Tab-separated table of C-alpha atoms in Angstrom:
chain	number	residue	atom	x	y	z
K	1	UNK	CA	-27.265	23.685	17.181
K	2	UNK	CA	-25.934	25.392	14.459
K	3	UNK	CA	-26.159	23.983	10.895
K	4	UNK	CA	-23.489	24.307	8.326
K	5	UNK	CA	-23.344	23.676	4.418
K	6	UNK	CA	-20.128	23.188	2.101
K	7	UNK	CA	-20.620	26.241	-0.679
K	8	UNK	CA	-19.028	25.483	-3.912
K	9	UNK	CA	-17.284	28.835	-3.670
K	10	UNK	CA	-15.383	27.744	-0.654
K	11	UNK	CA	-13.578	24.894	-2.419
K	12	UNK	CA	-10.158	25.448	-3.680
K	13	UNK	CA	-8.863	23.765	-6.477
K	14	UNK	CA	-5.247	22.157	-5.799
K	15	UNK	CA	-2.321	22.273	-8.859
K	16	UNK	CA	0.472	22.078	-6.454
K	17	UNK	CA	2.710	19.115	-7.217
K	18	UNK	CA	1.194	18.464	-10.609
K	19	UNK	CA	-2.017	17.857	-9.248
K	20	UNK	CA	-5.135	18.161	-11.271
K	21	UNK	CA	-8.880	17.501	-10.941
K	22	UNK	CA	-8.904	18.055	-7.369
K	23	UNK	CA	-11.015	20.444	-4.928
K	24	UNK	CA	-10.556	20.518	-1.463
K	25	UNK	CA	-12.958	22.501	1.097
K	26	UNK	CA	-11.645	23.066	4.493
K	27	UNK	CA	-13.974	22.137	7.235
K	28	UNK	CA	-12.265	22.904	10.646
K	29	UNK	CA	-9.053	23.567	12.132
K	30	UNK	CA	-8.301	23.273	15.894
K	31	UNK	CA	-5.765	25.368	18.205
K	32	UNK	CA	-3.340	22.280	17.898
K	33	UNK	CA	-3.220	22.523	14.397
K	34	UNK	CA	-5.240	19.623	13.418
K	35	UNK	CA	-6.895	20.185	9.974
K	36	UNK	CA	-10.089	18.667	8.558
K	37	UNK	CA	-10.961	18.960	4.962
K	38	UNK	CA	-13.425	17.856	2.117
K	39	UNK	CA	-11.689	16.742	-0.944
K	40	UNK	CA	-13.243	15.730	-4.251
K	41	UNK	CA	-11.312	14.085	-7.200
K	42	UNK	CA	-12.846	14.230	-10.575
K	43	UNK	CA	-12.450	11.118	-12.656
K	44	UNK	CA	-8.734	10.967	-13.955
K	45	UNK	CA	-8.247	13.327	-11.108
K	46	UNK	CA	-5.000	12.993	-8.975
K	47	UNK	CA	-2.925	14.745	-6.007
K	48	UNK	CA	0.865	14.589	-7.250
K	49	UNK	CA	3.324	13.164	-4.923
K	50	UNK	CA	4.229	15.284	-2.009
K	51	UNK	CA	5.263	15.010	1.730
K	52	UNK	CA	2.465	14.854	4.534
K	53	UNK	CA	2.699	17.647	6.546
K	54	UNK	CA	2.086	16.129	9.932
K	55	UNK	CA	0.250	12.853	10.175
K	56	UNK	CA	-2.581	12.070	7.568
K	57	UNK	CA	-5.667	10.224	7.612
K	58	UNK	CA	-7.432	9.813	4.136
K	59	UNK	CA	-11.018	8.442	4.324
K	60	UNK	CA	-12.490	7.647	0.886
K	61	UNK	CA	-16.481	8.449	1.565
K	62	UNK	CA	-17.393	7.868	-2.107
K	63	UNK	CA	-16.184	6.059	-4.971
K	64	UNK	CA	-12.768	4.552	-5.258
K	65	UNK	CA	-9.183	5.104	-6.271
K	66	UNK	CA	-5.560	4.392	-5.230
K	67	UNK	CA	-3.161	5.860	-2.964
K	68	UNK	CA	0.610	5.503	-2.660
K	69	UNK	CA	3.208	5.884	0.010
K	70	UNK	CA	6.893	5.837	0.398
K	71	UNK	CA	7.241	2.308	-1.166
K	72	UNK	CA	5.857	3.376	-4.367
K	73	UNK	CA	3.289	0.657	-4.630
K	74	UNK	CA	-0.377	1.938	-5.518
K	75	UNK	CA	-3.105	0.433	-3.488
K	76	UNK	CA	-6.791	0.527	-4.573
K	77	UNK	CA	-8.964	2.359	-2.007
K	78	UNK	CA	-12.587	2.421	-1.936
K	79	UNK	CA	-15.335	4.116	0.325
K	80	UNK	CA	-15.053	3.090	3.711
K	81	UNK	CA	-11.356	2.612	3.636
K	82	UNK	CA	-8.673	4.933	4.920
K	83	UNK	CA	-4.951	5.464	4.339
K	84	UNK	CA	-2.719	6.868	6.819
K	85	UNK	CA	0.480	8.603	6.049
K	86	UNK	CA	3.267	9.687	8.821
K	87	UNK	CA	4.735	13.064	8.935
K	88	UNK	CA	6.986	13.842	6.185
K	89	UNK	CA	5.748	10.726	4.251
K	90	UNK	CA	6.060	11.136	0.195
K	91	UNK	CA	2.477	9.872	-1.004
K	92	UNK	CA	0.278	10.665	-3.746
K	93	UNK	CA	-3.546	9.514	-4.685
K	94	UNK	CA	-5.773	9.161	-7.281
K	95	UNK	CA	-8.833	8.177	-9.111
K	96	UNK	CA	-9.860	6.659	-12.325
K	97	UNK	CA	-13.695	7.225	-11.924
K	98	UNK	CA	-13.699	10.214	-9.190
K	99	UNK	CA	-13.958	10.094	-5.337
K	100	UNK	CA	-14.748	12.116	-2.343
K	101	UNK	CA	-12.871	11.813	0.852
K	102	UNK	CA	-12.432	13.337	4.206
K	103	UNK	CA	-8.705	14.509	4.988
K	104	UNK	CA	-7.398	14.773	8.571
K	105	UNK	CA	-3.847	16.046	9.346
K	106	UNK	CA	-2.280	16.712	12.512
K	107	UNK	CA	0.158	15.788	14.885
K	108	UNK	CA	-0.245	12.627	17.370
K	109	UNK	CA	-3.399	11.450	15.433
K	110	UNK	CA	-4.994	8.384	17.164
K	111	UNK	CA	-6.347	6.200	14.649
K	112	UNK	CA	-9.573	4.321	16.159
K	113	UNK	CA	-10.667	2.588	12.956
K	114	UNK	CA	-10.554	-1.139	12.725
K	115	UNK	CA	-8.054	-2.409	10.238
K	116	UNK	CA	-7.206	-5.808	9.220
K	117	UNK	CA	-3.611	-6.597	9.799
K	118	UNK	CA	-2.869	-7.519	6.170
K	119	UNK	CA	-4.102	-4.125	5.001
K	120	UNK	CA	-2.231	-2.263	7.586
K	121	UNK	CA	1.179	-4.199	6.917
K	122	UNK	CA	0.516	-3.675	3.081
K	123	UNK	CA	0.704	0.457	4.088
K	124	UNK	CA	3.473	0.387	6.679
């Protein structure tokens, strides 16, 4: 067994697409190009509108915020909930109070989370 710790010096500040108050720490990448990262949004922080590079899961671990997809409708998202964006889908996210999320990006992601049909329809 090996133990790992996320160190503050490994976090990268995100400023692309007009983003602010956002830090990302890479966790892993596999040989098929799947990336997993830890994201922190400060109070008032946001990730600006940008296209998804591959399929993307945005799983909120702590706090709450909002997510927006192609339709331009902002949806509240809380700890324990996840948003999914298709490859190339324009999207953005933010938080008034701050949040921590796990980002998973790759091709042919198979979502095994249990989502209510109403929620999944709202995001499609």
